[in-house]
Amino acid sequence: MREISRASAPAKVILFGEHFVVYDRLAIVMAIDLRACVTVKPRGDKKIIIRSNTMGLSGEFSFNGDYKPILGGFECIRLKPIYIAAKNVLNLAGEVVGLDINIESEIPVASGLGSSAAVSVATTAAVGNLLEMSLSKDDIFKLALEAERVVHENPSGVDPAVSTYGGVLAYRRSGGIMRLKVNADLPLVLGDTRVIRDTRKMVLHVSEIKRLYPEVVDGIMGVGELVANLAIKALEDGDLITLGHLMNINHALLYAIGVSNLAVERLVWAARQAGALGAKITGAGGGGCIIALSLRENLYHVAESIRVADGNPLIVNMASMGVKIEG
Ligand code: PMV
């Protein structure tokens, strides 16, 4: 066993198909250049102690999962997937050892950028490397997805997939992850509404709307699938104008199933009025972030317009590197 191990994994934005992906429709997702980094060290006892500066939380799990907070209250649900990710790898290796797990992350939490998945992926890789196992990316993805199931209602798996593999992926939950060749610089402005939302609640909301209006919602999701397929071609052709149109259409579909709100609409319209080629929710909606596609020369103008509309803008780029062992 090594004395220390460190791994990092990227955040993501969903370009097309959030929510629909839960129902086995196609999604397109891109890793971005914000990373979570996890450092692990073995302990002499059997405790798993997790510290996260970003979340302002620390806590101690016994080997069988009992939780004691150290800092930041009794709420353990945010740390639990990290514990499960580490425990799954220990179980796989047949090791009974305590761990100190330290998380440093640049990814805003609960904003739809996949911060929890990035931490689960980086934890899985770091613990695997500590135990000198040679986990493949497919192994890391599957183990991290198990951990994500603890906090999300019926997760599609799109977040741990892109955090593991990086780049731009076409993803369908029932089968297959395809890495796309993107023939363009994809200049995106993220706009954080600063409204914290709960992915689980938003997914439940969509399932309720789908239960009430099954034919309508199936129709909307079918159109979402057409949009995602056209987007694959536009990405391969580097056709930003078409991509922008398709993002606006995708946003309208998400609006139709009730996952937008005033905070989101303000930022989407601020970006469009500043000349964005397209703007939409990214992730679960109900707050969180929007993304706006813009020509590179107009990025700062779009970002400023988002700021004036009370959003927190951030210019992001594609990260081709997925999970990475840092040492
Ligand atoms: O809120 P986020 O970015 O973690 O994304 C959730 C994406 C959904 O499609 C709404 C749910 C899922 O599991 O794919």
mmCIF file of C-alpha atoms and ligand atoms in Angstrom:
data_model
loop_
_atom_site.group_PDB
_atom_site.id
_atom_site.type_symbol
_atom_site.label_atom_id
_atom_site.label_comp_id
_atom_site.label_asym_id
_atom_site.label_seq_id
_atom_site.Cartn_x
_atom_site.Cartn_y
_atom_site.Cartn_z
ATOM 1 C CA MET A 1 0.000 0.000 0.000
ATOM 2 C CA ARG A 2 1.213 3.536 -0.791
ATOM 3 C CA GLU A 3 1.543 6.184 1.950
ATOM 4 C CA ILE A 4 -0.449 8.788 0.071
ATOM 5 C CA SER A 5 -2.414 9.027 -3.144
ATOM 6 C CA ARG A 6 -4.036 11.907 -4.998
ATOM 7 C CA ALA A 7 -6.467 11.992 -7.919
ATOM 8 C CA SER A 8 -8.539 14.650 -9.636
ATOM 9 C CA ALA A 9 -11.642 14.671 -11.835
ATOM 10 C CA PRO A 10 -13.461 17.388 -13.786
ATOM 11 C CA ALA A 11 -16.852 19.063 -13.456
ATOM 12 C CA LYS A 12 -19.305 18.867 -16.305
ATOM 13 C CA VAL A 13 -21.997 20.720 -18.145
ATOM 14 C CA ILE A 14 -24.868 18.952 -19.848
ATOM 15 C CA LEU A 15 -25.076 20.439 -23.337
ATOM 16 C CA PHE A 16 -28.238 18.539 -24.338
ATOM 17 C CA GLY A 17 -30.723 16.086 -22.866
ATOM 18 C CA GLU A 18 -30.760 16.550 -19.066
ATOM 19 C CA HIS A 19 -33.807 14.925 -17.463
ATOM 20 C CA PHE A 20 -34.622 13.111 -20.713
ATOM 21 C CA VAL A 21 -31.491 11.013 -20.110
ATOM 22 C CA VAL A 22 -33.104 9.593 -16.961
ATOM 23 C CA TYR A 23 -35.674 7.990 -19.319
ATOM 24 C CA ASP A 24 -33.002 6.516 -21.549
ATOM 25 C CA ARG A 25 -32.905 9.359 -24.075
ATOM 26 C CA LEU A 26 -29.629 10.597 -25.501
ATOM 27 C CA ALA A 27 -27.636 13.256 -23.637
ATOM 28 C CA ILE A 28 -24.552 15.187 -24.675
ATOM 29 C CA VAL A 29 -22.243 16.191 -21.911
ATOM 30 C CA MET A 30 -18.922 18.004 -21.720
ATOM 31 C CA ALA A 31 -16.170 17.963 -19.087
ATOM 32 C CA ILE A 32 -15.026 21.464 -18.114
ATOM 33 C CA ASP A 33 -11.851 22.911 -16.677
ATOM 34 C CA LEU A 34 -12.881 23.006 -13.007
ATOM 35 C CA ARG A 35 -11.596 20.057 -10.982
ATOM 36 C CA ALA A 36 -12.054 18.299 -7.659
ATOM 37 C CA CYS A 37 -8.902 16.878 -6.124
ATOM 38 C CA VAL A 38 -8.931 14.129 -3.477
ATOM 39 C CA THR A 39 -5.983 13.088 -1.311
ATOM 40 C CA VAL A 40 -6.113 9.851 0.697
ATOM 41 C CA LYS A 41 -3.830 8.417 3.361
ATOM 42 C CA PRO A 42 -4.164 5.195 5.346
ATOM 43 C CA ARG A 43 -4.943 5.423 9.065
ATOM 44 C CA GLY A 44 -3.845 3.173 11.923
ATOM 45 C CA ASP A 45 -7.477 2.625 12.995
ATOM 46 C CA LYS A 46 -10.530 1.630 10.958
ATOM 47 C CA LYS A 47 -12.120 5.078 10.764
ATOM 48 C CA ILE A 48 -12.850 6.836 7.490
ATOM 49 C CA ILE A 49 -12.445 10.551 8.108
ATOM 50 C CA ILE A 50 -13.539 12.921 5.353
ATOM 51 C CA ARG A 51 -12.688 16.618 5.257
ATOM 52 C CA SER A 52 -14.014 19.029 2.664
ATOM 53 C CA ASN A 53 -12.982 22.677 2.785
ATOM 54 C CA THR A 54 -15.314 23.491 -0.100
ATOM 55 C CA MET A 55 -18.370 22.114 1.666
ATOM 56 C CA GLY A 56 -17.179 23.313 5.093
ATOM 57 C CA LEU A 57 -17.860 19.803 6.384
ATOM 58 C CA SER A 58 -15.827 17.127 8.121
ATOM 59 C CA GLY A 59 -17.019 13.883 9.570
ATOM 60 C CA GLU A 60 -16.009 10.488 10.723
ATOM 61 C CA PHE A 61 -17.500 7.206 9.518
ATOM 62 C CA SER A 62 -16.895 3.985 11.378
ATOM 63 C CA PHE A 63 -16.003 1.079 9.116
ATOM 64 C CA ASN A 64 -19.645 -0.077 9.188
ATOM 65 C CA GLY A 65 -21.016 3.362 8.290
ATOM 66 C CA ASP A 66 -22.000 5.058 11.590
ATOM 67 C CA TYR A 67 -21.480 8.795 11.270
ATOM 68 C CA LYS A 68 -20.098 11.350 13.728
ATOM 69 C CA PRO A 69 -19.789 14.978 12.582
ATOM 70 C CA ILE A 70 -16.537 16.845 13.245
ATOM 71 C CA LEU A 71 -17.373 20.165 11.573
ATOM 72 C CA GLY A 72 -20.510 21.518 9.895
ATOM 73 C CA GLY A 73 -23.399 19.749 11.649
ATOM 74 C CA PHE A 74 -25.029 16.373 11.615
ATOM 75 C CA GLU A 75 -25.958 16.263 7.969
ATOM 76 C CA CYS A 76 -23.959 13.374 6.504
ATOM 77 C CA ILE A 77 -25.742 12.921 3.170
ATOM 78 C CA ARG A 78 -23.171 15.087 1.339
ATOM 79 C CA LEU A 79 -20.254 13.051 2.674
ATOM 80 C CA LYS A 80 -21.926 9.667 2.359
ATOM 81 C CA PRO A 81 -21.231 9.059 -1.352
ATOM 82 C CA ILE A 82 -17.541 9.744 -0.664
ATOM 83 C CA TYR A 83 -17.557 7.185 2.143
ATOM 84 C CA ILE A 84 -19.388 4.672 -0.090
ATOM 85 C CA ALA A 85 -16.945 5.300 -2.976
ATOM 86 C CA ALA A 86 -13.960 4.627 -0.679
ATOM 87 C CA LYS A 87 -15.636 1.638 0.988
ATOM 88 C CA ASN A 88 -16.526 0.034 -2.372
ATOM 89 C CA VAL A 89 -12.884 0.120 -3.416
ATOM 90 C CA LEU A 90 -11.691 -1.226 -0.037
ATOM 91 C CA ASN A 91 -14.233 -4.057 -0.286
ATOM 92 C CA LEU A 92 -13.129 -4.875 -3.820
ATOM 93 C CA ALA A 93 -9.512 -5.096 -2.642
ATOM 94 C CA GLY A 94 -10.518 -7.054 0.487
ATOM 95 C CA GLU A 95 -8.707 -4.456 2.650
ATOM 96 C CA VAL A 96 -9.806 -3.411 6.141
ATOM 97 C CA VAL A 97 -7.996 -0.134 6.730
ATOM 98 C CA GLY A 98 -9.002 3.338 7.883
ATOM 99 C CA LEU A 99 -8.539 6.356 5.615
ATOM 100 C CA ASP A 100 -8.068 10.109 5.828
ATOM 101 C CA ILE A 101 -9.792 11.618 2.803
ATOM 102 C CA ASN A 102 -9.194 15.274 2.024
ATOM 103 C CA ILE A 103 -11.181 17.083 -0.663
ATOM 104 C CA GLU A 104 -10.158 20.293 -2.377
ATOM 105 C CA SER A 105 -12.488 21.388 -5.125
ATOM 106 C CA GLU A 106 -12.887 24.330 -7.479
ATOM 107 C CA ILE A 107 -16.397 23.171 -8.396
ATOM 108 C CA PRO A 108 -19.360 25.079 -6.921
ATOM 109 C CA VAL A 109 -21.620 22.640 -5.052
ATOM 110 C CA ALA A 110 -25.302 21.999 -5.808
ATOM 111 C CA SER A 111 -25.155 24.117 -8.973
ATOM 112 C CA GLY A 112 -25.608 21.413 -11.591
ATOM 113 C CA LEU A 113 -21.917 21.082 -12.386
ATOM 114 C CA GLY A 114 -21.535 17.531 -11.137
ATOM 115 C CA SER A 115 -19.411 18.374 -8.108
ATOM 116 C CA SER A 116 -20.570 15.321 -6.178
ATOM 117 C CA ALA A 117 -19.799 12.941 -9.053
ATOM 118 C CA ALA A 118 -16.364 14.510 -9.620
ATOM 119 C CA VAL A 119 -15.524 13.942 -5.945
ATOM 120 C CA SER A 120 -16.825 10.336 -6.037
ATOM 121 C CA VAL A 121 -14.798 9.616 -9.199
ATOM 122 C CA ALA A 122 -11.616 11.202 -7.803
ATOM 123 C CA THR A 123 -12.077 9.346 -4.469
ATOM 124 C CA THR A 124 -12.519 5.999 -6.241
ATOM 125 C CA ALA A 125 -9.362 6.560 -8.296
ATOM 126 C CA ALA A 126 -7.322 7.861 -5.348
ATOM 127 C CA VAL A 127 -8.239 4.925 -3.068
ATOM 128 C CA GLY A 128 -7.607 2.434 -5.907
ATOM 129 C CA ASN A 129 -4.175 3.956 -6.460
ATOM 130 C CA LEU A 130 -3.439 3.964 -2.702
ATOM 131 C CA LEU A 131 -4.123 0.217 -2.655
ATOM 132 C CA GLU A 132 -2.005 -0.251 -5.811
ATOM 133 C CA MET A 133 -4.950 -1.681 -7.735
ATOM 134 C CA SER A 134 -5.055 -1.080 -11.452
ATOM 135 C CA LEU A 135 -8.605 0.153 -11.862
ATOM 136 C CA SER A 136 -9.617 0.850 -15.468
ATOM 137 C CA LYS A 137 -11.739 3.888 -16.324
ATOM 138 C CA ASP A 138 -14.703 1.541 -16.782
ATOM 139 C CA ASP A 139 -14.149 0.192 -13.231
ATOM 140 C CA ILE A 140 -13.891 3.713 -11.806
ATOM 141 C CA PHE A 141 -17.096 4.773 -13.584
ATOM 142 C CA LYS A 142 -19.082 1.784 -12.294
ATOM 143 C CA LEU A 143 -17.847 2.140 -8.693
ATOM 144 C CA ALA A 144 -18.482 5.900 -8.630
ATOM 145 C CA LEU A 145 -21.965 5.406 -10.084
ATOM 146 C CA GLU A 146 -22.791 3.046 -7.197
ATOM 147 C CA ALA A 147 -21.773 5.784 -4.756
ATOM 148 C CA GLU A 148 -23.914 8.379 -6.579
ATOM 149 C CA ARG A 149 -26.975 6.165 -6.217
ATOM 150 C CA VAL A 150 -26.891 6.903 -2.492
ATOM 151 C CA VAL A 151 -27.726 10.596 -2.895
ATOM 152 C CA HIS A 152 -29.598 10.935 -6.169
ATOM 153 C CA GLU A 153 -32.984 9.610 -7.058
ATOM 154 C CA ASN A 154 -32.423 7.228 -9.944
ATOM 155 C CA PRO A 155 -29.258 8.867 -11.369
ATOM 156 C CA SER A 156 -28.732 8.432 -15.090
ATOM 157 C CA GLY A 157 -24.967 8.060 -14.598
ATOM 158 C CA VAL A 158 -24.124 10.893 -16.950
ATOM 159 C CA ASP A 159 -22.181 12.845 -14.286
ATOM 160 C CA PRO A 160 -19.736 10.102 -13.214
ATOM 161 C CA ALA A 161 -19.335 9.104 -16.888
ATOM 162 C CA VAL A 162 -18.079 12.475 -18.084
ATOM 163 C CA SER A 163 -16.028 13.041 -14.934
ATOM 164 C CA THR A 164 -14.294 9.721 -15.578
ATOM 165 C CA TYR A 165 -13.744 9.879 -19.339
ATOM 166 C CA GLY A 166 -13.503 13.671 -19.967
ATOM 167 C CA GLY A 167 -14.082 15.384 -23.335
ATOM 168 C CA VAL A 168 -17.526 15.543 -24.934
ATOM 169 C CA LEU A 169 -19.652 12.394 -24.688
ATOM 170 C CA ALA A 170 -22.894 11.151 -26.163
ATOM 171 C CA TYR A 171 -24.429 9.125 -23.354
ATOM 172 C CA ARG A 172 -27.387 6.791 -23.100
ATOM 173 C CA ARG A 173 -27.952 5.051 -19.790
ATOM 174 C CA SER A 174 -28.934 1.685 -21.258
ATOM 175 C CA GLY A 175 -25.935 1.385 -23.452
ATOM 176 C CA GLY A 176 -22.843 3.003 -24.495
ATOM 177 C CA ILE A 177 -20.788 6.046 -24.039
ATOM 178 C CA MET A 178 -19.457 7.556 -27.250
ATOM 179 C CA ARG A 179 -16.699 10.141 -27.228
ATOM 180 C CA LEU A 180 -17.473 12.826 -29.814
ATOM 181 C CA LYS A 181 -14.965 14.518 -32.078
ATOM 182 C CA VAL A 182 -15.728 18.197 -31.727
ATOM 183 C CA ASN A 183 -14.573 20.330 -34.566
ATOM 184 C CA ALA A 184 -14.852 23.659 -32.832
ATOM 185 C CA ASP A 185 -13.749 25.760 -29.979
ATOM 186 C CA LEU A 186 -16.830 25.746 -27.708
ATOM 187 C CA PRO A 187 -16.772 29.034 -25.853
ATOM 188 C CA LEU A 188 -19.278 28.792 -23.018
ATOM 189 C CA VAL A 189 -20.314 31.196 -20.320
ATOM 190 C CA LEU A 190 -21.743 29.577 -17.226
ATOM 191 C CA GLY A 191 -24.241 31.640 -15.301
ATOM 192 C CA ASP A 192 -24.855 30.575 -11.728
ATOM 193 C CA THR A 193 -28.259 31.751 -10.447
ATOM 194 C CA ARG A 194 -26.924 31.220 -6.903
ATOM 195 C CA VAL A 195 -30.233 29.491 -6.198
ATOM 196 C CA ILE A 196 -29.403 26.171 -4.551
ATOM 197 C CA ARG A 197 -31.588 23.413 -5.879
ATOM 198 C CA ASP A 198 -31.986 19.743 -5.257
ATOM 199 C CA THR A 199 -31.463 17.425 -8.229
ATOM 200 C CA ARG A 200 -33.479 14.683 -6.555
ATOM 201 C CA LYS A 201 -36.499 16.979 -6.143
ATOM 202 C CA MET A 202 -36.312 18.156 -9.755
ATOM 203 C CA VAL A 203 -36.099 14.565 -11.034
ATOM 204 C CA LEU A 204 -39.133 13.674 -8.899
ATOM 205 C CA HIS A 205 -40.989 16.691 -10.283
ATOM 206 C CA VAL A 206 -40.380 15.470 -13.852
ATOM 207 C CA SER A 207 -41.536 11.962 -12.971
ATOM 208 C CA GLU A 208 -44.763 13.430 -11.582
ATOM 209 C CA ILE A 209 -45.409 15.545 -14.717
ATOM 210 C CA LYS A 210 -44.693 12.450 -16.795
ATOM 211 C CA ARG A 211 -47.139 10.409 -14.737
ATOM 212 C CA LEU A 212 -49.853 13.047 -15.188
ATOM 213 C CA TYR A 213 -49.297 13.677 -18.922
ATOM 214 C CA PRO A 214 -47.491 10.624 -20.276
ATOM 215 C CA GLU A 215 -48.124 11.174 -24.006
ATOM 216 C CA VAL A 216 -47.239 14.876 -23.854
ATOM 217 C CA VAL A 217 -44.016 14.301 -21.930
ATOM 218 C CA ASP A 218 -43.002 11.326 -24.110
ATOM 219 C CA GLY A 219 -43.482 13.606 -27.121
ATOM 220 C CA ILE A 220 -41.309 16.305 -25.560
ATOM 221 C CA MET A 221 -38.602 13.772 -24.746
ATOM 222 C CA GLY A 222 -38.769 12.387 -28.290
ATOM 223 C CA VAL A 223 -38.126 15.896 -29.631
ATOM 224 C CA GLY A 224 -35.267 16.193 -27.123
ATOM 225 C CA GLU A 225 -33.732 13.087 -28.656
ATOM 226 C CA LEU A 226 -34.015 14.567 -32.184
ATOM 227 C CA VAL A 227 -32.349 17.744 -30.935
ATOM 228 C CA ALA A 228 -29.479 15.759 -29.362
ATOM 229 C CA ASN A 229 -28.925 13.826 -32.591
ATOM 230 C CA LEU A 230 -28.791 17.040 -34.642
ATOM 231 C CA ALA A 231 -26.400 18.468 -32.041
ATOM 232 C CA ILE A 232 -23.956 15.579 -32.546
ATOM 233 C CA LYS A 233 -23.715 16.513 -36.230
ATOM 234 C CA ALA A 234 -23.408 20.240 -35.456
ATOM 235 C CA LEU A 235 -20.580 19.504 -32.980
ATOM 236 C CA GLU A 236 -18.765 17.349 -35.525
ATOM 237 C CA ASP A 237 -19.218 20.045 -38.193
ATOM 238 C CA GLY A 238 -18.200 22.833 -35.806
ATOM 239 C CA ASP A 239 -21.474 24.595 -36.636
ATOM 240 C CA LEU A 240 -21.947 26.941 -33.679
ATOM 241 C CA ILE A 241 -24.965 28.736 -35.155
ATOM 242 C CA THR A 242 -26.948 25.477 -35.363
ATOM 243 C CA LEU A 243 -25.741 24.453 -31.903
ATOM 244 C CA GLY A 244 -27.047 27.731 -30.493
ATOM 245 C CA HIS A 245 -30.469 27.210 -32.081
ATOM 246 C CA LEU A 246 -30.601 23.653 -30.739
ATOM 247 C CA MET A 247 -29.675 24.834 -27.227
ATOM 248 C CA ASN A 248 -32.573 27.310 -27.307
ATOM 249 C CA ILE A 249 -34.957 24.565 -28.438
ATOM 250 C CA ASN A 250 -33.674 22.230 -25.702
ATOM 251 C CA HIS A 251 -34.225 24.967 -23.118
ATOM 252 C CA ALA A 252 -37.811 25.428 -24.324
ATOM 253 C CA LEU A 253 -38.429 21.700 -23.824
ATOM 254 C CA LEU A 254 -37.060 21.899 -20.271
ATOM 255 C CA TYR A 255 -39.250 24.946 -19.633
ATOM 256 C CA ALA A 256 -42.221 22.921 -20.860
ATOM 257 C CA ILE A 257 -41.663 20.212 -18.243
ATOM 258 C CA GLY A 258 -41.436 22.824 -15.497
ATOM 259 C CA VAL A 259 -37.783 22.842 -14.485
ATOM 260 C CA SER A 260 -37.095 26.500 -15.247
ATOM 261 C CA ASN A 261 -37.912 29.383 -12.930
ATOM 262 C CA LEU A 262 -37.583 33.145 -12.830
ATOM 263 C CA ALA A 263 -33.941 33.133 -11.709
ATOM 264 C CA VAL A 264 -33.040 30.812 -14.582
ATOM 265 C CA GLU A 265 -35.074 32.731 -17.193
ATOM 266 C CA ARG A 266 -33.451 36.027 -16.176
ATOM 267 C CA LEU A 267 -29.992 34.663 -16.935
ATOM 268 C CA VAL A 268 -31.019 32.834 -20.114
ATOM 269 C CA TRP A 269 -32.559 36.040 -21.499
ATOM 270 C CA ALA A 270 -29.701 38.246 -20.313
ATOM 271 C CA ALA A 271 -27.288 36.011 -22.238
ATOM 272 C CA ARG A 272 -29.453 35.966 -25.377
ATOM 273 C CA GLN A 273 -29.919 39.729 -25.298
ATOM 274 C CA ALA A 274 -26.141 40.143 -25.105
ATOM 275 C CA GLY A 275 -25.805 38.173 -28.334
ATOM 276 C CA ALA A 276 -25.297 34.601 -27.105
ATOM 277 C CA LEU A 277 -25.869 32.104 -29.930
ATOM 278 C CA GLY A 278 -27.940 29.973 -27.555
ATOM 279 C CA ALA A 279 -28.620 29.665 -23.830
ATOM 280 C CA LYS A 280 -30.184 26.998 -21.680
ATOM 281 C CA ILE A 281 -30.410 25.338 -18.282
ATOM 282 C CA THR A 282 -27.587 22.930 -17.632
ATOM 283 C CA GLY A 283 -28.354 20.127 -15.191
ATOM 284 C CA ALA A 284 -31.485 19.706 -13.141
ATOM 285 C CA GLY A 285 -32.794 23.307 -13.287
ATOM 286 C CA GLY A 286 -34.910 24.998 -10.613
ATOM 287 C CA GLY A 287 -31.880 27.252 -9.991
ATOM 288 C CA GLY A 288 -28.300 26.149 -10.397
ATOM 289 C CA CYS A 289 -26.573 27.136 -13.623
ATOM 290 C CA ILE A 290 -27.322 28.072 -17.189
ATOM 291 C CA ILE A 291 -24.879 27.836 -20.093
ATOM 292 C CA ALA A 292 -24.602 30.283 -22.946
ATOM 293 C CA LEU A 293 -22.775 29.607 -26.203
ATOM 294 C CA SER A 294 -21.072 32.666 -27.576
ATOM 295 C CA LEU A 295 -18.584 33.679 -30.207
ATOM 296 C CA ARG A 296 -15.227 34.077 -28.478
ATOM 297 C CA GLU A 297 -15.109 37.834 -29.165
ATOM 298 C CA ASN A 298 -18.458 38.302 -27.387
ATOM 299 C CA LEU A 299 -17.786 36.144 -24.294
ATOM 300 C CA TYR A 300 -17.066 39.005 -21.910
ATOM 301 C CA HIS A 301 -20.127 40.923 -23.049
ATOM 302 C CA VAL A 302 -22.352 37.873 -22.368
ATOM 303 C CA ALA A 303 -20.645 37.332 -18.996
ATOM 304 C CA GLU A 304 -21.203 40.975 -18.011
ATOM 305 C CA SER A 305 -24.860 40.816 -18.987
ATOM 306 C CA ILE A 306 -25.300 37.704 -16.780
ATOM 307 C CA ARG A 307 -23.634 39.546 -13.906
ATOM 308 C CA VAL A 308 -25.931 42.568 -14.291
ATOM 309 C CA ALA A 309 -28.914 40.167 -14.190
ATOM 310 C CA ASP A 310 -27.754 38.963 -10.734
ATOM 311 C CA GLY A 311 -25.963 35.848 -11.928
ATOM 312 C CA ASN A 312 -22.437 34.749 -11.238
ATOM 313 C CA PRO A 313 -20.725 34.329 -14.631
ATOM 314 C CA LEU A 314 -17.774 32.069 -15.353
ATOM 315 C CA ILE A 315 -16.125 31.392 -18.696
ATOM 316 C CA VAL A 316 -15.344 27.678 -19.041
ATOM 317 C CA ASN A 317 -13.544 25.511 -21.566
ATOM 318 C CA MET A 318 -13.704 21.863 -22.504
ATOM 319 C CA ALA A 319 -11.436 19.565 -20.479
ATOM 320 C CA SER A 320 -10.293 16.617 -22.551
ATOM 321 C CA MET A 321 -8.728 14.963 -19.487
ATOM 322 C CA GLY A 322 -11.109 12.941 -17.314
ATOM 323 C CA VAL A 323 -10.030 11.338 -14.046
ATOM 324 C CA LYS A 324 -6.312 11.605 -13.416
ATOM 325 C CA ILE A 325 -3.915 10.165 -10.850
ATOM 326 C CA GLU A 326 -1.957 13.164 -9.549
ATOM 327 C CA GLY A 327 0.512 11.297 -7.376
HETATM 328 O O1 PMV B 1 -28.094 18.633 -11.451
HETATM 329 P P1 PMV B 1 -27.037 17.879 -12.109
HETATM 330 O O2 PMV B 1 -26.141 18.644 -12.924
HETATM 331 O O3 PMV B 1 -26.350 16.923 -11.211
HETATM 332 O O4 PMV B 1 -27.679 17.041 -13.275
HETATM 333 C C1 PMV B 1 -28.752 16.229 -13.154
HETATM 334 C C2 PMV B 1 -29.049 15.723 -14.509
HETATM 335 C C3 PMV B 1 -30.387 15.020 -14.555
HETATM 336 O O5 PMV B 1 -30.544 14.580 -15.901
HETATM 337 C C4 PMV B 1 -31.513 15.978 -14.211
HETATM 338 C C5 PMV B 1 -30.440 13.833 -13.617
HETATM 339 C C6 PMV B 1 -29.575 12.667 -14.040
HETATM 340 O O6 PMV B 1 -29.409 11.763 -13.191
HETATM 341 O O7 PMV B 1 -29.113 12.608 -15.185
#
